[in-house]
Amino acid sequence: MFITVARTSPMANGNSLINYLKIYKAAIEDDWETAESIFKEENYDLYTYFSYDLETPLHIAVGTNTSHRFVQELVDWIMRLDEPQMLRICNSNGDIALHYAATVGNTQAAKLLINKDPEMAQITNDDGYTPLTLAAKYSQKEMLCYLLGVTKDVVGERGTSPYQGQFGADLLGFTILADFYDVALYLVKKYPDLVMEENNIYTDLVTALQVLAAKPYAFQSGCKLGFWERIICSWIPATEERAVESPDSRSSMLITAQNQINKASYGFNVLFWSVLQNLAPHIKQMHRNKVWYIQTKELVKLMCSTVINKGDKSLAWEVLGSTVSTGVKYGIHELVEECCRQYPLVIKYDVGGLNLFVAAIKERQEKVYNLVYQLSGHKVFTANKFDYMGTALHFAGELAPVHRLNTVTGAALQMQRELQWFKEVEKFIIPSIKGNLNHEWKTPKMVFTIEHRELHKEAQQWMKDTSSSATVVAALIVTIAFAAIFTVPGGNNEKGKPLFSNDAVFILFAISDAIALFSSSTSVMMLLAVLNSRFAEEDFLYSLPKRLALGLISLFISIAATMVTFSATLSLVLHDKVQWVAAPIILLASIPVTLFLLLQYPLLEELVRSTYGRGIFYRQNKLLLH
């Protein structure tokens, strides 16, 4: 139990304010000698509180997480006084010193206190939380793992156990919020009933599955990796081990998440990547994320199966349905797919009053929507359902949420993405209801035009600005390339033949100049075609992006070819006088080409992928959900 005693103010019983300040400062600075002298000479009352929160010197020292010697000596002093109850003195919120240790991650102090009083780990504060729960709440993993080994699954004085009911659900929820998915796996395996319990970590009561569903970055679908990041991530060995002490047996339980790698080279791989992670923080983060992906996948599978095996039909419907609803909002298709795989009926769960797939359309979560391709033919998509709100096509005609719209670069590509959504959903709508009116007496096409009016204007202006800027550069290159062929380096002989015509570098000059001329001319024509377009809505689907993509690609080729032409010219003119000139010229010439590629490549890649690629709508795996 925690101790509630008559507390004295700093200046009561002869405790002067000066002594109070000295002890307070000593507790912060780990100065035991000063505090000890006051305790001995002034007969200081250790029950004296130090603040309006009713903190004692032990609270203050433990809370610093640095005054370790002070804590050790103070605890020994208290035990010599034969007053161990002082270790359980609580502050105004019912927190004892161990709660402070758990909050700041002071594992050294926690071990000291629990060695003196093992039952201290079971004490709850006024919120009903044990130190174990606070360690999870404040993301103190080392402390959490330690306290898991010393906190028992017993009903305390408040009639609760830290591993049962809402308080157990809070523990699991805080663990997931802190990204300790290995510990969460341990808790679910040992206390499966927690999966069905609602926790109080948010304003509304939610289950652990819903907490996990609100963390998209913990899943692979929530992390957008570049080309090289995907390559590196595929090679990183995702190994993570943590020894968590069992509350009952105190035996060590390894929580392991590791990918399938060649066992013969396992040791070398781990060593190599460990060194690399220390040298490159970004790779360390990628390793951490990969471990998370494996752990959360296993955690979702385990929690879903637990709900189905332990809960009844109505409970499974509510828990998994609410999880799917949250998963659709955040676009976590792995979670939605696992819930639907284990409990297919949840596909029919209303997500904010909408069908699962219609909600995915409204939220513009294409990876969740793609699950429609994993339904059997007779179950395909209730898009043809019609009510006063209209059909699924009406929702596809609405403007996407801002946070989803901003995942696409540039207003023109955003307009293209919106058109792709509209065309995709239109494929599933039967002809007889395509033109149906909604409650505002509008057809889907009318909704699309009205909702996207401003985006259409922005896309038109963006396309014009981008094309105009690129056209200026391309026209300049046309002029330079055309003039260069008539002013060849070294000049001509009396017969009009170039003096360096037999030199291999001259051949390179001629070829690169021709490429620069032809590619820049192509770029100008494509970009002028964009500028002269009518900029209708439908043009942003294929026509305009194709022209812009060809124009930008041609422009890049012409810039690269112009740099090669320039380098070849200088090499021809100076190679007799300065032999080493070729290497630095090539190096310097590559700088603008590299800069252009780095700065414009993301836009160019997205433009080409969205226009010529397979698109964002496809079957993600062969698993049949319903």
XYZ file of C-alpha atoms in Angstrom:
626
model
C 0.000 0.000 0.000
C 1.053 3.606 -0.428
C 1.497 5.678 2.709
C -0.623 8.701 3.583
C 0.791 10.483 6.636
C 0.548 13.878 8.246
C 2.854 15.983 6.081
C 4.730 19.056 7.244
C 5.627 22.203 5.377
C 9.290 23.115 4.732
C 9.457 25.471 7.707
C 7.461 23.420 10.214
C 9.122 21.676 13.167
C 12.216 23.848 12.888
C 12.823 23.046 9.222
C 14.105 26.361 7.922
C 13.606 27.561 4.397
C 17.390 27.710 3.995
C 17.719 24.018 4.859
C 14.864 23.216 2.512
C 16.621 24.958 -0.375
C 19.943 23.294 0.457
C 18.401 19.819 0.456
C 16.467 20.544 -2.727
C 19.656 21.681 -4.471
C 21.622 18.736 -3.054
C 19.023 16.270 -4.375
C 19.291 17.755 -7.856
C 23.103 17.955 -7.867
C 23.735 14.518 -6.307
C 25.349 16.139 -3.267
C 24.664 13.681 -0.452
C 27.174 15.148 2.010
C 25.279 18.451 2.265
C 21.965 16.721 2.813
C 23.441 14.279 5.317
C 24.887 17.073 7.451
C 21.468 18.744 7.628
C 19.740 15.468 8.474
C 22.197 14.837 11.315
C 22.538 18.323 12.765
C 19.044 19.712 12.352
C 17.034 16.570 13.122
C 15.333 17.115 9.776
C 11.862 15.641 9.256
C 12.016 13.419 6.153
C 8.237 13.545 5.855
C 8.507 17.199 4.890
C 7.127 17.971 1.454
C 9.159 20.092 -0.950
C 6.514 21.541 -3.234
C 2.803 21.977 -3.744
C 2.896 18.493 -5.294
C 3.932 17.098 -1.868
C 7.245 15.772 -3.166
C 9.900 14.500 -0.739
C 13.706 14.567 -1.202
C 13.413 10.978 -2.490
C 10.913 12.032 -5.174
C 13.180 14.901 -6.256
C 16.378 12.836 -6.416
C 14.785 9.877 -8.232
C 13.122 12.228 -10.722
C 16.454 13.729 -11.827
C 17.660 10.349 -13.163
C 21.214 11.569 -12.426
C 21.469 11.746 -8.612
C 22.066 8.021 -8.257
C 24.448 8.218 -5.280
C 22.072 10.546 -3.437
C 19.220 8.057 -3.926
C 21.357 5.139 -2.744
C 22.520 6.947 0.391
C 19.055 8.323 1.174
C 17.449 4.885 0.904
C 20.134 3.412 3.147
C 19.559 6.272 5.619
C 15.825 5.568 5.664
C 16.383 1.841 6.220
C 18.792 2.591 9.103
C 16.042 4.682 10.671
C 13.913 1.535 10.467
C 11.160 3.438 8.663
C 10.764 1.596 5.334
C 7.293 3.103 4.969
C 9.026 6.343 3.956
C 9.796 4.667 0.615
C 6.059 4.539 -0.052
C 5.243 8.166 0.693
C 3.168 9.521 -2.164
C 2.805 12.967 -3.680
C -0.456 14.798 -4.327
C -1.283 12.457 -7.253
C -0.580 9.293 -5.299
C 2.803 8.744 -6.992
C 5.540 7.134 -4.918
C 9.223 7.410 -5.799
C 8.990 4.286 -7.983
C 6.362 6.002 -10.140
C 8.856 8.827 -10.663
C 11.570 6.325 -11.568
C 9.270 4.679 -14.112
C 8.312 8.021 -15.657
C 11.901 9.199 -16.259
C 13.387 5.749 -16.939
C 15.571 5.633 -13.813
C 16.081 1.861 -13.831
C 18.920 2.020 -11.299
C 16.687 3.662 -8.693
C 13.825 1.296 -9.511
C 15.969 -1.765 -8.857
C 17.191 -0.274 -5.600
C 13.686 0.499 -4.361
C 12.214 -2.861 -5.389
C 15.094 -4.741 -3.764
C 14.149 -3.019 -0.504
C 10.392 -3.483 -1.008
C 9.367 -5.991 -3.745
C 5.655 -5.281 -3.297
C 6.192 -1.632 -4.227
C 5.756 -2.532 -7.936
C 2.063 -3.266 -7.306
C 1.232 0.183 -5.885
C -1.107 2.307 -8.000
C -1.406 6.080 -8.049
C -4.650 8.072 -8.034
C -5.120 7.322 -11.753
C -4.960 3.599 -11.027
C -1.601 3.163 -12.772
C 1.272 1.076 -11.481
C 4.874 2.073 -12.264
C 4.738 -0.532 -15.055
C 1.950 1.329 -16.850
C 3.727 4.678 -16.429
C 6.897 3.211 -17.958
C 4.859 2.279 -21.032
C 3.039 5.621 -21.083
C 6.303 7.591 -21.064
C 8.081 5.305 -23.554
C 10.746 3.993 -21.170
C 11.492 0.626 -22.739
C 14.346 -0.525 -20.504
C 12.262 0.277 -17.428
C 9.212 -1.387 -18.964
C 11.087 -4.622 -19.644
C 12.445 -4.660 -16.106
C 9.097 -3.975 -14.447
C 7.408 -6.680 -16.534
C 9.574 -9.125 -14.618
C 8.699 -7.847 -11.142
C 5.060 -6.737 -11.444
C 2.700 -9.578 -10.578
C -0.691 -10.394 -12.049
C -2.522 -9.991 -8.761
C -5.492 -7.876 -7.719
C -4.269 -4.920 -5.663
C -5.907 -2.768 -3.031
C -7.909 -0.895 -5.664
C -9.411 -4.162 -6.865
C -7.509 -4.216 -10.149
C -4.566 -6.005 -11.720
C -2.154 -4.188 -14.048
C -2.689 -6.991 -16.580
C -6.507 -7.135 -16.503
C -9.491 -5.002 -17.395
C -9.199 -1.411 -18.534
C -5.879 -0.859 -16.777
C -4.392 -3.854 -18.575
C -5.822 -2.500 -21.826
C -4.207 0.868 -21.033
C -0.869 -0.897 -20.546
C -1.173 -2.617 -23.944
C -2.360 0.588 -25.601
C 0.515 2.670 -24.206
C 2.962 -0.039 -25.290
C 1.680 0.169 -28.870
C 1.677 3.976 -28.799
C 5.339 3.876 -27.729
C 6.176 1.630 -30.725
C 7.228 -1.257 -28.437
C 5.642 -3.874 -30.668
C 7.831 -6.700 -29.380
C 6.580 -6.041 -25.840
C 3.014 -5.766 -27.163
C 3.427 -9.213 -28.736
C 4.553 -10.553 -25.379
C 1.551 -9.053 -23.589
C -0.967 -10.360 -26.152
C 0.502 -13.860 -25.994
C 0.464 -13.895 -22.181
C -2.771 -11.963 -21.599
C -4.929 -12.456 -24.724
C -8.062 -11.055 -23.066
C -6.538 -7.564 -23.246
C -7.224 -7.513 -26.991
C -10.970 -7.318 -26.360
C -10.761 -4.716 -23.606
C -11.239 -1.024 -24.339
C -8.560 1.344 -23.091
C -8.778 4.927 -21.901
C -5.629 6.373 -23.450
C -7.645 8.631 -25.793
C -10.739 10.714 -25.152
C -12.880 7.884 -26.546
C -12.635 4.254 -25.486
C -10.822 2.186 -28.134
C -9.266 -1.275 -28.402
C -5.580 -2.052 -28.902
C -6.284 -2.941 -32.528
C -7.726 0.528 -33.115
C -4.672 2.125 -31.497
C -2.462 0.138 -33.864
C -4.681 1.014 -36.822
C -4.057 4.715 -36.176
C -0.276 4.302 -36.678
C 0.232 4.056 -40.457
C 4.013 4.557 -40.246
C 4.291 1.262 -38.344
C 3.206 -0.610 -41.483
C 4.957 -0.959 -44.801
C 2.043 0.650 -46.656
C 2.467 3.804 -44.574
C 6.093 4.345 -45.549
C 6.910 5.741 -48.974
C 10.408 4.634 -49.965
C 12.426 5.794 -52.931
C 14.078 3.452 -55.424
C 17.414 3.173 -53.607
C 15.733 3.024 -50.208
C 13.720 0.014 -51.343
C 16.909 -1.711 -52.526
C 18.756 -1.025 -49.269
C 15.774 -1.989 -47.133
C 15.478 -5.362 -48.869
C 19.065 -6.185 -47.881
C 18.953 -5.064 -44.255
C 18.614 -8.045 -41.881
C 15.676 -7.212 -39.621
C 16.822 -8.764 -36.352
C 15.718 -7.574 -32.953
C 15.947 -9.390 -29.656
C 14.794 -8.317 -26.224
C 14.779 -10.393 -23.064
C 11.526 -9.794 -21.200
C 11.281 -11.367 -17.797
C 8.116 -13.338 -17.167
C 6.138 -12.045 -14.176
C 5.560 -15.560 -12.844
C 8.502 -17.740 -13.729
C 11.017 -14.889 -14.059
C 12.413 -16.862 -16.958
C 13.705 -15.016 -19.953
C 11.397 -14.832 -22.945
C 12.975 -13.750 -26.196
C 10.841 -11.589 -28.401
C 12.330 -12.002 -31.820
C 11.548 -10.599 -35.225
C 13.925 -11.574 -38.038
C 13.726 -11.925 -41.758
C 14.676 -14.937 -43.825
C 18.364 -14.618 -44.625
C 21.106 -17.082 -45.413
C 22.112 -18.677 -42.114
C 25.679 -19.247 -43.267
C 26.267 -15.517 -43.696
C 24.007 -14.421 -40.832
C 26.782 -13.322 -38.469
C 28.651 -11.339 -41.093
C 25.490 -9.655 -42.333
C 24.445 -8.566 -38.865
C 27.930 -7.244 -38.067
C 28.214 -5.394 -41.380
C 24.826 -3.729 -41.102
C 25.342 -2.917 -37.416
C 28.481 -0.969 -38.279
C 26.709 0.703 -41.202
C 23.790 1.735 -39.012
C 26.142 3.497 -36.617
C 27.741 5.370 -39.502
C 24.489 6.210 -41.300
C 21.525 7.172 -39.071
C 19.101 6.905 -41.998
C 19.969 3.234 -42.461
C 19.457 2.725 -38.728
C 15.987 4.212 -39.082
C 15.260 1.961 -42.077
C 16.338 -1.068 -40.018
C 14.056 -0.001 -37.174
C 11.147 0.458 -39.584
C 11.702 -2.960 -41.139
C 11.624 -4.570 -37.698
C 8.384 -2.708 -36.999
C 6.798 -3.975 -40.219
C 7.500 -7.586 -39.277
C 6.347 -7.144 -35.679
C 3.139 -5.261 -36.489
C 2.209 -7.821 -39.130
C 2.561 -10.599 -36.576
C 0.783 -8.513 -33.930
C -2.242 -7.840 -36.155
C -2.496 -11.515 -37.094
C -2.290 -12.577 -33.455
C -4.821 -10.019 -32.194
C -7.339 -10.800 -34.944
C -7.167 -14.536 -34.274
C -7.487 -13.859 -30.531
C -10.657 -11.823 -31.046
C -12.187 -14.562 -33.188
C -11.179 -17.444 -30.908
C -12.084 -15.800 -27.603
C -14.912 -13.451 -28.521
C -18.432 -14.089 -29.682
C -19.865 -13.059 -33.045
C -21.076 -9.616 -31.950
C -17.785 -8.819 -30.190
C -15.720 -9.896 -33.202
C -17.961 -7.819 -35.462
C -17.562 -4.701 -33.314
C -13.830 -4.996 -32.524
C -12.697 -5.975 -36.024
C -15.219 -3.660 -37.688
C -14.053 -0.620 -35.752
C -10.456 -1.610 -36.541
C -11.258 -1.821 -40.252
C -12.937 1.578 -40.053
C -9.778 3.135 -38.592
C -7.574 1.204 -41.022
C -9.516 2.577 -44.010
C -9.118 6.132 -42.729
C -5.335 5.777 -42.455
C -4.931 3.546 -45.507
C -3.386 0.536 -43.751
C -4.340 -2.157 -46.230
C -2.348 -4.896 -44.441
C -4.494 -4.492 -41.337
C -7.772 -4.283 -43.278
C -6.809 -7.307 -45.362
C -5.904 -9.408 -42.307
C -9.191 -8.536 -40.567
C -11.153 -9.429 -43.720
C -9.151 -12.610 -44.245
C -9.847 -13.923 -40.751
C -13.426 -12.617 -40.565
C -14.786 -12.079 -44.122
C -18.136 -10.715 -42.925
C -16.416 -7.579 -41.682
C -16.249 -6.420 -45.314
C -19.876 -5.388 -44.867
C -19.112 -3.219 -41.806
C -20.290 0.375 -42.213
C -17.378 2.810 -42.163
C -18.939 6.124 -41.241
C -22.208 5.010 -42.808
C -20.498 3.859 -46.008
C -19.466 0.557 -47.485
C -15.811 -0.280 -46.835
C -14.791 0.273 -50.445
C -16.889 3.411 -50.869
C -15.202 4.791 -47.741
C -11.831 3.963 -49.313
C -12.908 5.938 -52.398
C -13.980 8.894 -50.288
C -10.684 8.845 -48.356
C -8.687 8.171 -51.562
C -6.925 5.149 -50.043
C -6.065 3.208 -53.159
C -4.317 0.321 -51.385
C -7.433 -0.391 -49.361
C -9.633 0.042 -52.425
C -7.480 -2.472 -54.346
C -8.784 -5.198 -52.046
C -11.865 -5.132 -54.278
C -9.792 -7.116 -56.791
C -9.493 -9.890 -54.198
C -13.237 -10.483 -54.019
C -14.925 -13.320 -55.885
C -16.872 -12.398 -58.996
C -20.370 -12.563 -57.492
C -19.328 -10.398 -54.555
C -17.630 -7.644 -56.500
C -18.175 -4.293 -54.973
C -21.436 -2.772 -53.881
C -20.664 0.364 -55.847
C -23.979 -0.010 -57.590
C -25.870 0.587 -54.377
C -27.904 3.763 -54.745
C -29.339 5.925 -51.961
C -30.055 9.608 -51.380
C -26.288 10.326 -51.217
C -25.844 8.875 -54.681
C -23.594 6.079 -55.910
C -19.917 5.382 -55.304
C -19.249 7.429 -58.442
C -20.621 10.533 -56.725
C -18.021 10.053 -53.963
C -15.318 9.544 -56.591
C -16.412 12.869 -58.066
C -15.789 14.706 -54.803
C -12.470 16.431 -54.215
C -9.962 14.274 -52.349
C -9.011 15.157 -48.766
C -6.180 17.699 -48.730
C -3.695 15.391 -47.005
C -4.223 12.758 -49.695
C -4.176 15.265 -52.545
C -0.809 16.577 -51.360
C 0.826 13.165 -51.729
C 0.953 13.932 -55.464
C 3.374 16.532 -56.866
C 1.915 19.465 -58.758
C -1.648 20.517 -59.470
C -1.677 18.876 -62.934
C -0.746 15.461 -61.551
C -3.269 15.925 -58.759
C -5.933 16.537 -61.387
C -4.755 13.454 -63.258
C -4.992 11.358 -60.082
C -8.537 12.540 -59.450
C -9.524 11.633 -63.015
C -7.939 8.202 -62.597
C -10.061 7.606 -59.507
C -13.216 8.681 -61.314
C -12.506 6.446 -64.327
C -11.618 3.501 -62.099
C -14.843 3.623 -60.105
C -16.863 4.242 -63.268
C -15.823 0.795 -64.532
C -17.850 -0.863 -61.771
C -20.997 1.200 -62.198
C -23.729 -0.377 -64.284
C -24.898 1.866 -67.175
C -28.434 2.242 -65.840
C -27.355 4.300 -62.803
C -24.279 6.144 -64.107
C -26.300 9.288 -64.667
C -28.423 9.085 -61.517
C -28.885 12.227 -59.457
C -27.877 12.494 -55.813
C -29.742 14.388 -53.065
C -28.451 17.676 -54.551
C -29.828 16.757 -57.981
C -26.384 16.335 -59.516
C -24.931 13.592 -61.662
C -21.467 12.194 -60.793
C -19.919 14.135 -63.674
C -21.502 17.367 -62.466
C -20.164 16.708 -58.960
C -16.672 16.149 -60.354
C -16.682 19.345 -62.427
C -17.985 21.530 -59.589
C -15.739 20.021 -56.891
C -12.595 20.242 -59.043
C -13.181 23.694 -60.530
C -10.386 25.366 -58.532
C -8.001 22.443 -58.939
C -8.638 22.536 -62.688
C -7.597 26.196 -62.802
C -4.491 25.524 -60.711
C -3.564 22.539 -62.891
C -3.909 24.637 -66.028
C -1.687 27.375 -64.611
C 0.873 24.866 -63.318
C 1.063 23.165 -66.690
C 1.501 26.500 -68.478
C 4.194 27.730 -66.094
C 6.164 24.490 -66.241
C 5.933 24.270 -70.037
C 6.852 27.944 -70.537
C 9.974 27.672 -68.388
C 11.092 24.493 -70.094
C 10.369 25.925 -73.555
C 12.730 28.855 -72.960
C 15.577 26.509 -72.036
C 14.859 24.139 -74.942
C 14.698 27.006 -77.472
C 18.026 28.321 -76.206
C 19.623 24.906 -76.682
C 18.200 24.704 -80.216
C 19.903 28.003 -81.041
C 23.233 26.958 -79.533
C 23.243 23.494 -81.097
C 22.324 24.837 -84.526
C 25.074 27.481 -84.416
C 27.695 25.057 -83.092
C 27.653 22.833 -86.156
C 28.590 25.787 -88.396
C 31.359 27.027 -86.091
C 33.239 23.773 -85.628
C 36.216 23.766 -83.237
C 39.565 24.338 -84.946
C 37.977 25.797 -88.058
C 38.119 24.473 -91.640
C 40.926 24.085 -94.180
C 40.973 25.777 -97.570
C 38.628 23.109 -98.925
C 36.098 23.785 -96.178
C 36.771 20.511 -94.401
C 37.031 20.649 -90.556
C 40.630 20.374 -89.402
C 39.770 17.835 -86.688
C 37.453 15.715 -88.822
C 39.639 12.613 -88.377
C 39.769 12.966 -84.595
C 37.496 10.639 -82.561
C 36.632 13.516 -80.231
C 35.360 15.505 -83.216
C 33.030 12.633 -84.109
C 31.757 12.752 -80.529
C 31.244 16.501 -80.901
C 29.211 16.066 -84.086
C 27.018 13.272 -82.706
C 26.302 14.986 -79.374
C 25.537 18.293 -81.121
C 23.090 16.541 -83.439
C 21.424 14.811 -80.483
C 21.191 18.133 -78.642
C 19.592 19.798 -81.668
C 17.072 17.056 -82.386
C 16.087 16.432 -78.759
C 15.718 20.138 -77.945
C 13.616 20.620 -81.082
C 11.420 17.722 -80.012
C 11.145 19.250 -76.541
C 10.085 22.622 -77.965
C 7.402 21.019 -80.127
C 5.999 18.918 -77.265
C 5.950 21.855 -74.867
C 4.346 24.149 -77.438
C 1.695 21.477 -77.947
C 1.004 21.678 -74.215
C 0.761 25.483 -74.284
C -1.617 25.384 -77.247
C -3.885 22.793 -75.658
C -7.497 23.529 -74.757
C -6.851 22.302 -71.169
C -10.119 20.416 -70.870
C -10.637 18.180 -67.833
C -10.155 14.979 -69.819
C -6.867 16.263 -71.297
C -5.221 15.994 -67.885
C -5.731 12.232 -67.831
C -3.353 11.248 -70.666
C -2.879 13.884 -73.357
C -1.220 16.704 -71.419
C 0.895 14.526 -69.081
C 2.226 12.560 -72.075
C 3.270 15.714 -73.891
C 4.857 17.205 -70.802
C 6.709 13.966 -70.027
C 8.104 13.740 -73.570
C 9.046 17.406 -73.465
C 10.925 17.138 -70.171
C 12.680 13.899 -71.124
C 13.794 15.435 -74.420
C 14.957 18.528 -72.560
C 17.084 16.454 -70.186
C 18.664 14.579 -73.106
C 19.416 17.867 -74.886
C 21.052 19.361 -71.780
C 23.226 16.274 -71.335
C 24.151 16.260 -75.025
C 24.989 19.994 -74.910
C 27.393 19.400 -72.018
C 29.044 16.581 -73.994
C 29.336 18.903 -77.009
C 30.899 21.613 -74.873
C 33.385 19.172 -73.299
C 34.369 17.769 -76.702
C 34.920 21.281 -78.066
C 37.231 22.304 -75.237
C 39.126 19.029 -75.457
C 39.750 19.547 -79.177
C 40.896 23.134 -78.757
C 43.107 22.659 -75.704
C 44.376 19.098 -75.835
C 47.653 20.090 -77.581
C 48.453 22.769 -75.020
C 46.960 21.258 -71.802
C 47.013 17.462 -71.806
C 45.135 16.972 -68.537
C 42.203 19.210 -69.426
C 39.803 16.419 -70.439
C 39.157 14.946 -66.978
C 38.241 18.173 -65.126
C 36.136 19.362 -68.069
C 34.099 16.176 -68.027
C 33.740 16.434 -64.249
C 32.551 20.041 -64.356
C 30.221 19.397 -67.291
C 28.504 16.622 -65.358
C 27.528 18.993 -62.529
C 24.591 20.774 -64.257
C 23.362 17.491 -65.714
C 23.457 15.855 -62.281
C 21.747 18.827 -60.633
C 18.975 18.835 -63.219
C 18.485 15.103 -62.728
C 18.384 15.344 -58.933
C 16.016 18.316 -58.867
C 13.657 17.274 -61.629
C 13.825 13.490 -61.387
C 11.122 13.112 -58.671
C 8.652 15.081 -60.806
C 9.687 13.309 -64.000
C 9.490 9.872 -62.368
C 6.031 10.546 -60.963
C 4.878 11.964 -64.287
C 6.092 8.941 -66.266
C 4.888 6.404 -63.690
C 1.401 7.890 -63.411
C 1.036 8.232 -67.187
C 2.826 5.193 -68.616
C 3.017 2.885 -65.573
C 0.540 0.240 -64.440
C -1.250 2.822 -62.315
C -2.348 2.705 -58.698
C -5.206 0.243 -59.174
C -4.261 -3.429 -59.357
C -4.546 -6.751 -57.532
C -2.001 -6.715 -54.708
C -1.907 -10.496 -54.084
C -3.711 -13.701 -54.978
C -5.512 -14.129 -51.654
C -9.306 -14.344 -52.048
C -11.008 -12.415 -49.249
C -14.709 -13.108 -49.848
